[in-house]
Amino acid sequence: MASLYQSDRNKYECSCGAWDSLGLLYFCRHCSVTRCSSCVLVELDCFLCQNCLESAPVTEARLKKNRCFACNFCPFCATVLTKKTCVNSGNTFLSCGVCRWSTRDAGIPDQSKTTTDWPMPENPLSKRLNEISGHFKDLETREKARKEKDTTKRRTNFGGFDASKFSDRFGVQKMIQARKKAIETPASTVESHVATADVPALPDDVFESTAAIQLPLNVINKQPLVEETTLLPVRLPLKGRKAIRCRKCEHHLLKLDYSPNAINYKISAFARNTIPEIRLSRGVELVVGQQSSILLTLLNHSENGMQIILTPDADDSAFEIVTESIDITLSPLDAADVLLGAEESKYSAASSSSSSNIVFQRRNRVGIRLDLCPKVDFKCLPLSLKFKNIHTTAKLETSADWKMVKVRVGLDK
Amino acid sequence: MEQKKDITILPGDPAALVVETSNLSGKIKFSSGCIVHPTASIKATNGPIEFGESNLIEEQVVIENLSEDPLIIGPNNHFEIGCVIHASSVGKNNVFGVRSIVETGAKITDGCSIGPKCLVKPFEKLSPRTVLCGNLNCERRSNDDPPSIASQMDHLRLVIPKYNKIIK
Ligand SMILES: [Zn+2]
Ligand SMILES: [Zn+2]
Ligand SMILES: [Zn+2]
Ligand SMILES: [Zn+2]
């Protein structure tokens, strides 16, 4: 659990040179390197409603203005509203389980049982807004056509070559005609707004009447000037789901299962499943000028056995190295063994050249002692971690290579 | 000072279920259909307490009568986990949310819903169907009673006797 709670104590070096904790790194098997959050591509997988888990492709989500039509939240407390059925009429209304607000309070008529999309009142300005957006679309096509005409003229100027004499095999003529039409038809016009000095005054109580109600911010955003009695339910915004790719080879490093109901990963290339984890197993007391030991635990979270060589980084002048390097083999963890309590002998301590530095070995973890002599007081122990794991490459026929990752173990309390 | 227990459980169908592991003291009367969970404390310290039909009193609830007048609690109230009630009267169909507090002398009428951790101040009177909610104790009026918990009560009537000793 300590690896969950203090995951930022020990930093691993990413292939891009940044340092991050192991849990936040990925390992691309195709490039055989680590990737961190700043050297991956994040893409939007799909949109989904966090309440009904209905997913929507990007185009549909845009049409729906990124909101779920079936789910609404309470304008008072932002809890998702539940559908209730009226005993007498069989019609449904929405009600909040926390503050007991209901669509009946807002004077919205009950809907029939079969309605899935709760109706929203029409924006009184929607006709005008559509007019304006249509006008801008028209302007856009005209500008585009004119720009295209200018660029293509230069390219197809063959001196007296008349394209219209040939059959329109590739639809070029059609395209040119459409463009011509776009330029020649008169631009649509919309009524522009006229400034007026005749503005109705705000009612005197406008600042007092609504001030007493504490509403969620996204409700104030949508319904800024409403009274308590005229609040409307708010459609639930959709959430985007991320997928992560390697920046270089563009293979997926993280992708969730297609169905939003499923919580498992389809692809997950977490560095934790490839690189051994290092933890400080006990608090460190360092005395300058005296030989001290640092107790570390190495864990193998991968599905394969791993060969590890751990060396303190020599180019650091903060301490004098006593233990040159530690060479160990770590077995993978078999989840069934943990449940069944299988005997430890199965994970017999593999051959090791530096067994005097091994404190304990249990299943997929090994405790080691690193002796060194500090010259000054230092807060961070640099290590070079060499490991050989079959999982580091995507190619099946090749045998595993030695990989190296630099680690900084935080020593302060 | 340990007070004498004087518990009356009125007969009726369905029978009241008061578990032995609840803390009761003083003169208390339960009507039929009431359910008292383990670790709920009901203390008739100065005056007696009378429960109407089908009240649900959950774990860690404290209901105490500090005045000398009897505290009459109407039917179909739901006291959720950890609420503290020092009211002088409680009507029917109320919901007291998780860890809500009703201070001394407050009067709760009918169909009120007091949200989790909300506070009813001393000697405040809540009119029918008042809703308190949120960390600012927002007050509103509902046009409906809180939803019925009859099906939950039916389930508890099946489960509670299996694992608890019931006061007869
Ligand atoms: Zn990186
Ligand atoms: Zn939804
Ligand atoms: Zn609400
Ligand atoms: Zn890659």
Coordinates of C-alpha atoms and ligand atoms in Angstrom, one line a residue:
Chain A
M1 CA 0.0 0.0 0.0
A2 CA 2.9 2.3 0.6
S3 CA 3.5 2.3 -3.1
L4 CA 0.1 3.8 -3.5
Y5 CA 0.3 6.4 -0.8
Q6 CA 3.8 7.6 -1.3
S7 CA 4.2 6.9 -5.0
D8 CA 6.1 10.2 -5.6
R9 CA 9.0 9.4 -3.3
N10 CA 11.0 7.4 -5.8
K11 CA 11.4 8.8 -9.3
Y12 CA 12.3 6.9 -12.5
E13 CA 13.8 8.5 -15.5
C14 CA 11.7 8.5 -18.6
S15 CA 13.3 8.1 -22.1
C16 CA 12.6 11.8 -22.7
G17 CA 14.7 12.8 -19.7
A18 CA 11.9 13.7 -17.4
W19 CA 11.5 12.1 -13.9
D20 CA 8.3 10.6 -12.7
S21 CA 7.0 8.0 -10.3
L22 CA 6.7 4.5 -11.6
G23 CA 2.9 4.4 -11.4
L24 CA 2.7 7.3 -13.9
L25 CA 5.0 5.9 -16.5
Y26 CA 4.2 3.7 -19.5
F27 CA 6.4 1.2 -21.2
C28 CA 6.2 1.0 -25.0
R29 CA 7.1 -2.6 -26.0
H30 CA 7.4 -1.6 -29.7
C31 CA 10.0 1.1 -29.0
S32 CA 11.3 -0.7 -25.8
V33 CA 11.4 2.6 -23.9
T34 CA 9.5 4.2 -21.1
R35 CA 7.0 7.0 -21.8
C36 CA 5.7 9.6 -19.4
S37 CA 2.7 11.9 -19.6
S38 CA 4.7 14.5 -21.5
C39 CA 5.9 12.2 -24.2
V40 CA 2.7 10.4 -25.1
L41 CA -0.3 11.4 -27.3
V42 CA -3.6 11.7 -25.6
E43 CA -6.6 11.2 -27.8
L44 CA -10.3 11.3 -27.2
D45 CA -11.7 7.8 -27.3
C46 CA -15.4 8.5 -27.0
F47 CA -17.9 10.5 -25.1
L48 CA -20.1 9.0 -22.5
C49 CA -22.7 9.9 -19.9
Q50 CA -21.4 9.3 -16.4
N51 CA -24.9 8.4 -15.2
C52 CA -26.5 6.1 -17.8
L53 CA -23.1 5.1 -19.4
E54 CA -24.5 5.6 -22.9
S55 CA -21.6 6.4 -25.2
A56 CA -21.8 8.7 -28.2
P57 CA -19.4 9.2 -31.1
V58 CA -17.9 12.6 -31.5
T59 CA -20.3 13.8 -34.2
E60 CA -23.3 12.8 -32.3
A61 CA -22.0 14.3 -29.1
R62 CA -21.5 17.6 -30.9
L63 CA -25.1 17.5 -32.3
K64 CA -26.3 17.0 -28.7
K65 CA -24.1 19.9 -27.5
N66 CA -22.2 17.4 -25.4
R67 CA -25.1 16.6 -23.1
C68 CA -27.0 13.5 -22.4
F69 CA -30.7 13.9 -23.3
A70 CA -31.9 11.2 -21.0
C71 CA -30.2 12.3 -17.8
N72 CA -30.7 15.6 -15.9
F73 CA -29.4 17.0 -12.7
C74 CA -31.1 19.0 -10.0
P75 CA -30.8 22.8 -10.3
F76 CA -30.5 23.1 -6.6
C77 CA -27.9 20.5 -5.5
A78 CA -26.6 19.1 -8.8
T79 CA -27.6 15.5 -7.9
V80 CA -28.7 13.4 -10.8
L81 CA -32.6 13.4 -10.8
T82 CA -34.5 10.1 -10.7
K83 CA -37.6 9.3 -12.7
K84 CA -40.6 8.8 -10.5
T85 CA -44.0 7.4 -11.7
C86 CA -47.2 9.1 -10.5
V87 CA -49.5 6.5 -8.9
N88 CA -52.7 8.0 -10.3
S89 CA -51.9 8.9 -13.9
G90 CA -49.0 6.6 -14.7
N91 CA -47.0 9.5 -16.0
T92 CA -43.4 10.2 -15.0
F93 CA -41.7 13.2 -13.4
L94 CA -38.2 13.9 -12.3
S95 CA -37.3 14.2 -8.6
C96 CA -34.2 14.8 -6.6
G97 CA -33.5 12.4 -3.8
V98 CA -31.4 14.8 -1.8
C99 CA -33.2 18.1 -1.7
R100 CA -36.6 16.8 -2.8
W101 CA -36.9 19.2 -5.7
S102 CA -39.1 17.9 -8.5
T103 CA -40.1 19.0 -12.0
R104 CA -43.6 19.6 -10.6
D105 CA -42.1 22.4 -8.5
A106 CA -41.0 24.1 -11.7
G107 CA -44.5 23.6 -13.2
I108 CA -43.3 21.2 -15.9
P109 CA -46.1 18.9 -16.9
D110 CA -45.6 15.1 -16.3
Q111 CA -44.4 13.1 -19.3
S112 CA -45.7 9.8 -20.5
K113 CA -44.0 6.7 -19.5
T114 CA -42.4 6.1 -22.8
T115 CA -40.4 9.4 -23.1
T116 CA -36.7 8.7 -22.8
D117 CA -35.5 12.2 -23.6
W118 CA -36.8 14.7 -21.1
P119 CA -38.0 17.7 -23.1
M120 CA -36.2 21.1 -22.9
P121 CA -37.9 24.4 -23.5
E122 CA -37.0 25.9 -26.8
N123 CA -34.6 28.9 -26.7
P124 CA -36.7 31.9 -27.7
L125 CA -33.8 33.3 -29.8
S126 CA -33.1 30.0 -31.6
K127 CA -34.6 31.1 -34.9
R128 CA -32.5 34.3 -34.9
L129 CA -29.4 32.3 -33.9
N130 CA -29.9 29.8 -36.7
E131 CA -30.4 32.6 -39.1
I132 CA -27.1 34.2 -38.1
S133 CA -25.1 30.9 -38.1
G134 CA -26.6 30.1 -41.6
H135 CA -25.4 33.5 -42.8
F136 CA -21.9 32.9 -41.5
K137 CA -21.8 29.4 -43.2
D138 CA -22.8 31.0 -46.4
L139 CA -20.0 33.6 -46.1
E140 CA -17.6 30.8 -45.3
T141 CA -18.4 28.8 -48.5
R142 CA -18.1 31.9 -50.7
E143 CA -14.8 32.8 -49.2
K144 CA -13.5 29.3 -49.6
A145 CA -14.7 29.1 -53.3
R146 CA -13.0 32.4 -54.1
K147 CA -9.8 31.3 -52.5
E148 CA -9.9 27.9 -54.3
K149 CA -10.5 29.7 -57.6
D150 CA -7.4 31.8 -57.1
T151 CA -5.1 28.9 -56.4
T152 CA -6.4 26.5 -59.0
K153 CA -6.2 29.2 -61.8
R154 CA -2.5 29.3 -61.5
R155 CA -2.1 25.6 -61.6
T156 CA -4.3 24.7 -64.6
N157 CA -3.3 27.5 -66.9
F158 CA -2.1 25.5 -69.9
G159 CA -2.5 28.4 -72.4
G160 CA -5.7 28.0 -74.4
F161 CA -6.5 24.6 -72.9
D162 CA -10.3 24.4 -72.5
A163 CA -11.2 21.9 -69.9
S164 CA -14.9 22.1 -70.8
K165 CA -14.2 20.3 -74.2
F166 CA -13.4 17.1 -72.4
S167 CA -15.8 14.7 -70.7
D168 CA -16.2 15.3 -67.0
R169 CA -14.7 12.0 -66.0
F170 CA -13.5 13.0 -62.6
G171 CA -16.3 15.4 -61.7
V172 CA -14.0 18.4 -62.1
Q173 CA -16.6 20.3 -64.1
K174 CA -19.3 19.7 -61.6
M175 CA -17.0 21.0 -58.9
I176 CA -16.1 24.1 -60.9
Q177 CA -19.8 24.8 -61.6
A178 CA -20.7 24.5 -58.0
R179 CA -17.9 26.9 -57.2
K180 CA -19.1 29.4 -59.8
K181 CA -22.6 29.2 -58.5
A182 CA -21.3 29.8 -54.9
I183 CA -19.5 33.0 -56.0
E184 CA -22.2 34.3 -58.3
T185 CA -25.3 33.9 -56.2
P186 CA -25.9 37.0 -54.1
A187 CA -24.9 36.7 -50.5
S188 CA -27.7 36.1 -48.0
T189 CA -28.5 39.0 -45.8
V190 CA -29.5 39.1 -42.1
E191 CA -31.1 41.9 -40.3
S192 CA -28.5 43.6 -38.2
H193 CA -29.2 44.8 -34.7
V194 CA -30.1 48.4 -34.2
A195 CA -28.9 50.3 -31.1
T196 CA -31.6 51.8 -29.0
A197 CA -31.7 54.1 -26.0
D198 CA -35.0 52.7 -24.9
V199 CA -33.9 50.0 -22.3
P200 CA -36.3 48.8 -19.7
A201 CA -35.1 49.4 -16.2
L202 CA -34.2 46.3 -14.0
P203 CA -36.8 45.6 -11.3
D204 CA -35.7 46.9 -7.9
D205 CA -35.6 43.5 -6.2
V206 CA -33.5 41.8 -8.8
F207 CA -30.4 41.7 -6.7
E208 CA -32.2 40.6 -3.6
S209 CA -34.6 38.0 -4.8
T210 CA -32.2 35.5 -6.2
A211 CA -29.3 36.2 -3.9
A212 CA -30.7 34.0 -1.2
I213 CA -30.6 30.9 -3.2
Q214 CA -27.3 29.0 -3.4
L215 CA -27.2 27.3 -6.7
P216 CA -24.5 25.2 -8.3
L217 CA -22.3 27.3 -10.6
N218 CA -23.3 25.5 -13.8
V219 CA -26.9 26.2 -13.1
I220 CA -26.2 29.9 -12.6
N221 CA -24.3 29.8 -15.8
K222 CA -27.3 28.4 -17.7
Q223 CA -30.1 30.1 -15.9
P224 CA -28.7 33.3 -14.4
L225 CA -31.8 35.3 -13.7
V226 CA -34.4 32.7 -12.7
E227 CA -36.5 32.7 -9.6
E228 CA -36.6 29.7 -7.3
T229 CA -40.0 28.6 -8.8
T230 CA -38.9 28.7 -12.4
L231 CA -35.7 26.6 -12.2
L232 CA -35.4 23.9 -14.8
P233 CA -33.5 20.6 -14.7
V234 CA -30.1 20.7 -16.4
R235 CA -29.0 18.1 -18.9
L236 CA -25.9 16.1 -17.7
P237 CA -22.7 17.0 -19.6
L238 CA -21.0 14.1 -21.3
K239 CA -17.5 13.1 -20.3
G240 CA -14.7 12.3 -22.6
R241 CA -12.7 9.1 -22.3
K242 CA -9.0 9.2 -23.0
A243 CA -6.8 6.7 -24.9
I244 CA -3.1 7.1 -24.9
R245 CA -0.6 6.4 -27.7
C246 CA 3.1 6.3 -28.0
R247 CA 4.4 9.5 -29.6
K248 CA 6.9 7.7 -31.8
C249 CA 5.3 4.5 -33.0
E250 CA 1.7 5.5 -32.4
H251 CA 0.8 2.2 -30.8
H252 CA -1.8 2.3 -28.1
L253 CA -0.3 2.3 -24.6
L254 CA -3.7 2.6 -22.8
K255 CA -7.1 1.9 -24.1
L256 CA -10.2 0.9 -22.2
D257 CA -12.6 -1.8 -23.3
Y258 CA -15.1 -0.7 -26.0
S259 CA -18.1 -1.0 -23.7
P260 CA -18.4 1.8 -21.2
N261 CA -19.8 -0.6 -18.7
A262 CA -16.6 -2.6 -18.6
I263 CA -13.9 -1.2 -16.4
N264 CA -11.0 -3.4 -17.6
Y265 CA -8.4 -2.3 -20.0
K266 CA -8.1 -3.6 -23.6
I267 CA -4.5 -2.4 -23.7
S268 CA -2.5 -1.3 -20.8
A269 CA 1.2 -0.8 -21.0
F270 CA 2.0 0.5 -17.5
A271 CA 5.7 0.6 -16.7
R272 CA 4.9 -1.0 -13.4
N273 CA 4.2 -4.3 -15.3
T274 CA 7.6 -4.3 -16.9
I275 CA 10.1 -2.5 -14.6
P276 CA 10.8 -3.7 -11.1
E277 CA 9.6 -1.5 -8.3
I278 CA 12.0 -0.1 -5.7
R279 CA 10.8 0.8 -2.3
L280 CA 12.6 2.0 0.8
S281 CA 11.8 -0.7 3.4
R282 CA 13.0 1.2 6.5
G283 CA 13.8 4.7 7.6
V284 CA 17.4 5.6 6.9
E285 CA 19.9 7.0 9.5
L286 CA 22.9 8.3 7.7
V287 CA 26.0 9.5 9.6
V288 CA 28.6 11.4 7.6
G289 CA 31.9 9.5 7.5
Q290 CA 30.5 6.2 8.8
Q291 CA 29.5 3.1 6.9
S292 CA 25.6 2.9 6.8
S293 CA 23.2 0.6 5.2
I294 CA 20.0 1.4 3.2
L295 CA 17.4 -1.3 3.2
L296 CA 15.4 -1.5 0.0
T297 CA 12.7 -3.8 -1.3
L298 CA 12.5 -4.8 -5.0
L299 CA 9.2 -6.0 -6.4
N300 CA 8.4 -7.8 -9.6
H301 CA 4.9 -6.9 -10.8
S302 CA 5.3 -8.4 -14.2
E303 CA 4.1 -11.8 -15.4
N304 CA 7.6 -13.0 -16.1
G305 CA 10.7 -13.7 -14.2
M306 CA 13.2 -10.9 -14.1
Q307 CA 16.9 -10.7 -13.8
I308 CA 18.1 -7.5 -12.1
I309 CA 21.4 -5.8 -11.5
L310 CA 21.3 -2.8 -9.1
T311 CA 24.2 -0.4 -9.0
P312 CA 24.6 2.8 -7.0
D313 CA 25.5 5.6 -9.4
A314 CA 29.2 6.1 -9.1
D315 CA 29.5 9.6 -10.5
D316 CA 27.8 11.0 -7.5
S317 CA 30.3 12.4 -5.0
A318 CA 27.9 12.4 -2.1
F319 CA 28.9 9.0 -0.9
E320 CA 31.5 6.3 -1.2
I321 CA 30.3 3.0 -2.6
V322 CA 30.7 -0.1 -0.5
T323 CA 28.3 -2.5 -2.2
E324 CA 29.4 -2.4 -5.8
S325 CA 26.3 -4.0 -7.3
I326 CA 23.6 -6.5 -6.4
D327 CA 22.6 -9.2 -8.9
I328 CA 19.2 -11.0 -8.3
T329 CA 16.6 -13.0 -10.1
L330 CA 13.0 -12.2 -9.2
S331 CA 10.1 -14.6 -9.8
P332 CA 6.7 -13.3 -11.0
L333 CA 3.8 -13.2 -8.6
D334 CA 1.3 -16.0 -9.1
A335 CA -2.0 -14.6 -7.7
A336 CA -3.3 -18.1 -7.1
D337 CA -0.4 -18.9 -4.8
V338 CA -1.3 -15.9 -2.6
L339 CA -4.8 -17.1 -2.2
L340 CA -4.0 -20.7 -1.6
G341 CA -1.0 -19.9 0.6
A342 CA 1.4 -22.1 -1.4
E343 CA 4.7 -22.9 0.2
E344 CA 7.6 -20.4 -0.3
S345 CA 9.9 -23.1 -1.5
K346 CA 8.4 -22.7 -5.0
Y347 CA 10.0 -19.3 -5.1
S348 CA 13.4 -20.5 -4.1
A349 CA 16.0 -17.8 -3.9
A350 CA 17.6 -17.9 -7.3
S351 CA 21.4 -17.9 -7.7
S352 CA 22.9 -14.7 -6.7
S353 CA 26.4 -13.5 -6.8
S354 CA 25.8 -11.1 -3.8
S355 CA 23.8 -13.2 -1.4
S356 CA 25.3 -11.5 1.6
N357 CA 23.3 -8.4 0.6
I358 CA 20.0 -10.2 0.4
V359 CA 18.0 -9.7 3.6
F360 CA 14.9 -11.8 2.6
Q361 CA 13.3 -13.2 -0.5
R362 CA 9.6 -13.9 -0.5
R363 CA 7.5 -14.7 -3.6
N364 CA 7.9 -11.8 -6.0
R365 CA 9.8 -9.5 -3.6
V366 CA 13.3 -9.4 -2.3
G367 CA 14.8 -7.3 0.5
I368 CA 18.3 -6.0 -0.1
R369 CA 20.9 -4.1 1.9
L370 CA 23.0 -1.5 0.2
D371 CA 26.1 -0.4 2.2
L372 CA 27.6 3.0 1.6
C373 CA 29.7 5.6 3.3
P374 CA 28.2 9.1 3.1
K375 CA 30.6 12.0 2.6
V376 CA 27.9 14.7 3.0
D377 CA 24.3 14.6 4.1
F378 CA 22.2 13.7 1.0
K379 CA 18.5 13.3 0.5
C380 CA 18.3 11.3 -2.7
L381 CA 20.1 8.0 -3.7
P382 CA 20.8 7.6 -7.4
L383 CA 20.7 4.1 -8.7
S384 CA 21.1 2.4 -12.0
L385 CA 18.6 -0.4 -12.4
K386 CA 19.4 -2.9 -15.1
F387 CA 16.8 -5.5 -15.8
K388 CA 16.1 -8.3 -18.3
N389 CA 12.5 -9.1 -18.8
I390 CA 11.0 -10.9 -21.8
H391 CA 8.1 -8.4 -21.7
T392 CA 10.3 -5.5 -22.8
T393 CA 10.0 -6.3 -26.5
A394 CA 7.0 -6.9 -28.8
K395 CA 9.0 -9.3 -31.1
L396 CA 8.4 -12.9 -30.1
E397 CA 11.5 -14.6 -31.5
T398 CA 14.1 -12.4 -30.0
S399 CA 15.3 -13.0 -26.5
A400 CA 15.2 -10.3 -23.9
D401 CA 17.8 -7.6 -23.8
W402 CA 19.2 -5.8 -20.8
K403 CA 17.3 -2.5 -20.3
M404 CA 18.5 0.2 -18.0
V405 CA 16.5 2.8 -16.1
K406 CA 17.8 5.4 -13.6
V407 CA 16.1 5.7 -10.3
R408 CA 16.3 8.3 -7.5
V409 CA 15.2 7.0 -4.2
G410 CA 14.0 9.7 -1.9
L411 CA 15.6 9.3 1.6
D412 CA 14.0 12.2 3.5
K413 CA 11.3 11.4 6.0
Chain B
M1 CA -27.4 7.8 37.5
E2 CA -28.9 4.7 35.8
Q3 CA -32.5 5.3 35.0
K4 CA -35.2 2.7 35.3
K5 CA -36.4 1.1 32.1
D6 CA -40.1 1.2 31.5
I7 CA -40.7 0.0 28.0
T8 CA -44.2 -0.6 26.6
I9 CA -44.6 -2.3 23.3
L10 CA -48.1 -2.1 22.0
P11 CA -49.4 -5.2 20.3
G12 CA -50.4 -5.0 16.6
D13 CA -49.7 -6.2 13.2
P14 CA -46.9 -6.0 12.1
A15 CA -45.3 -6.3 15.5
A16 CA -42.8 -3.7 16.6
L17 CA -39.2 -4.9 16.5
V18 CA -37.0 -3.4 19.3
V19 CA -33.7 -5.1 19.5
E20 CA -32.1 -5.8 22.8
T21 CA -28.8 -4.2 21.9
S22 CA -30.4 -0.7 21.6
N23 CA -30.0 1.6 24.6
L24 CA -33.3 2.5 26.1
S25 CA -33.9 4.3 29.3
G26 CA -37.0 5.9 31.0
K27 CA -40.6 5.5 30.1
I28 CA -41.0 4.7 26.4
K29 CA -44.0 3.5 24.4
F30 CA -43.7 1.9 20.9
S31 CA -46.7 1.4 18.7
S32 CA -46.9 -1.4 16.2
G33 CA -44.6 -1.6 13.2
C34 CA -41.8 0.4 14.8
I35 CA -38.2 -0.8 14.2
V36 CA -35.3 0.0 16.5
H37 CA -31.8 -0.9 15.2
P38 CA -28.9 -1.9 17.5
T39 CA -27.0 0.9 19.1
A40 CA -29.8 3.4 18.8
S41 CA -30.3 5.4 22.0
I42 CA -33.7 6.4 23.1
K43 CA -33.7 8.3 26.5
A44 CA -36.8 9.5 28.2
T45 CA -34.6 11.4 30.6
N46 CA -37.1 13.8 32.1
G47 CA -40.4 13.1 30.4
P48 CA -41.8 10.0 28.6
I49 CA -41.5 9.3 24.8
E50 CA -44.3 7.9 22.7
F51 CA -43.7 6.5 19.2
G52 CA -46.5 6.3 16.6
E53 CA -46.8 3.4 14.1
S54 CA -44.1 2.3 11.8
N55 CA -41.2 4.5 12.9
L56 CA -37.8 3.4 11.7
I57 CA -34.9 4.3 14.1
E58 CA -31.5 3.4 12.7
E59 CA -28.1 2.8 14.2
Q60 CA -26.5 5.5 16.5
V61 CA -29.6 7.6 16.5
V62 CA -30.1 9.6 19.8
I63 CA -33.7 10.6 20.7
E64 CA -33.9 12.3 24.0
N65 CA -36.7 14.0 25.9
L66 CA -35.1 16.7 28.1
S67 CA -38.4 18.4 29.0
E68 CA -40.9 17.1 31.5
D69 CA -43.7 17.1 29.0
P70 CA -44.2 13.9 27.0
L71 CA -42.5 13.8 23.6
I72 CA -45.1 12.5 21.1
I73 CA -43.7 11.2 17.8
G74 CA -46.2 10.6 15.0
P75 CA -46.3 7.6 12.6
N76 CA -44.0 6.8 9.6
N77 CA -41.0 8.8 10.6
H78 CA -37.5 7.7 9.4
F79 CA -34.6 8.5 11.7
E80 CA -31.5 7.9 9.6
I81 CA -28.1 6.8 11.0
G82 CA -26.6 9.1 13.6
C83 CA -29.2 11.8 13.8
V84 CA -29.8 13.5 17.2
I85 CA -33.3 14.5 18.1
H86 CA -34.2 16.8 21.0
A87 CA -37.4 18.0 19.6
S88 CA -40.5 18.8 21.6
S89 CA -42.8 17.3 19.1
V90 CA -42.6 15.4 15.8
G91 CA -45.4 14.8 13.4
K92 CA -45.8 12.2 10.7
N93 CA -43.9 11.2 7.5
N94 CA -40.7 13.0 8.3
V95 CA -37.2 12.0 7.3
F96 CA -34.2 13.0 9.5
G97 CA -31.1 12.6 7.4
V98 CA -27.8 11.0 8.4
R99 CA -26.2 12.9 11.3
S100 CA -28.7 15.7 11.2
I101 CA -29.4 17.5 14.5
V102 CA -32.7 18.8 15.9
E103 CA -32.1 21.0 18.8
T104 CA -34.1 21.3 22.1
G105 CA -37.6 22.5 21.8
A106 CA -37.8 22.4 18.0
K107 CA -41.2 21.5 16.6
I108 CA -41.3 19.3 13.5
T109 CA -44.7 19.1 11.8
D110 CA -45.5 16.7 8.9
G111 CA -43.7 15.6 5.7
C112 CA -40.4 17.5 6.5
S113 CA -37.2 16.3 5.1
I114 CA -34.0 17.3 7.0
G115 CA -31.0 16.6 4.9
P116 CA -27.8 14.9 6.0
K117 CA -25.9 17.0 8.6
C118 CA -28.5 19.8 8.6
L119 CA -29.5 21.6 11.8
V120 CA -32.8 22.6 13.2
K121 CA -32.2 25.4 15.7
P122 CA -33.6 25.4 19.2
F123 CA -37.4 26.2 19.4
E124 CA -37.6 26.5 15.6
K125 CA -40.9 25.4 14.1
L126 CA -40.8 23.7 10.7
S127 CA -44.0 24.1 8.7
P128 CA -45.3 21.0 6.8
R129 CA -43.1 19.7 3.9
T130 CA -40.1 21.9 4.7
V131 CA -36.9 20.6 3.1
L132 CA -33.5 21.4 4.6
C133 CA -30.5 20.5 2.5
G134 CA -26.9 21.3 1.8
N135 CA -24.1 22.6 4.0
L136 CA -25.8 26.0 4.1
N137 CA -29.0 24.6 5.5
C138 CA -30.9 25.8 2.5
E139 CA -34.6 25.8 3.2
R140 CA -37.3 25.0 0.6
R141 CA -40.9 23.9 0.5
S142 CA -41.7 20.6 -1.2
N143 CA -45.1 19.8 -2.8
D144 CA -44.9 16.2 -1.8
D145 CA -44.3 14.0 1.2
P146 CA -40.9 12.1 1.3
P147 CA -41.1 8.8 -0.6
S148 CA -42.5 5.9 1.4
I149 CA -40.1 3.4 2.9
A150 CA -42.6 0.7 3.4
S151 CA -40.8 -1.8 1.2
Q152 CA -37.5 -1.2 3.1
M153 CA -39.4 -1.7 6.4
D154 CA -40.8 -5.0 5.1
H155 CA -37.4 -6.2 4.2
L156 CA -36.0 -5.2 7.7
R157 CA -38.9 -7.1 9.3
L158 CA -37.6 -10.2 7.7
V159 CA -33.9 -9.7 8.3
I160 CA -33.6 -8.1 11.8
P161 CA -35.2 -11.0 13.8
K162 CA -32.7 -13.4 12.2
Y163 CA -29.6 -11.7 13.7
N164 CA -30.9 -9.9 16.7
K165 CA -32.7 -10.6 19.9
I166 CA -36.0 -8.8 20.1
I167 CA -37.5 -7.3 23.2
K168 CA -40.9 -8.9 23.8
Ligands
ZN1 ZN 8.8 11.1 -21.2
ZN2 ZN -27.2 9.8 -19.5
ZN3 ZN -31.6 18.4 -5.5
ZN4 ZN 6.4 3.2 -29.2

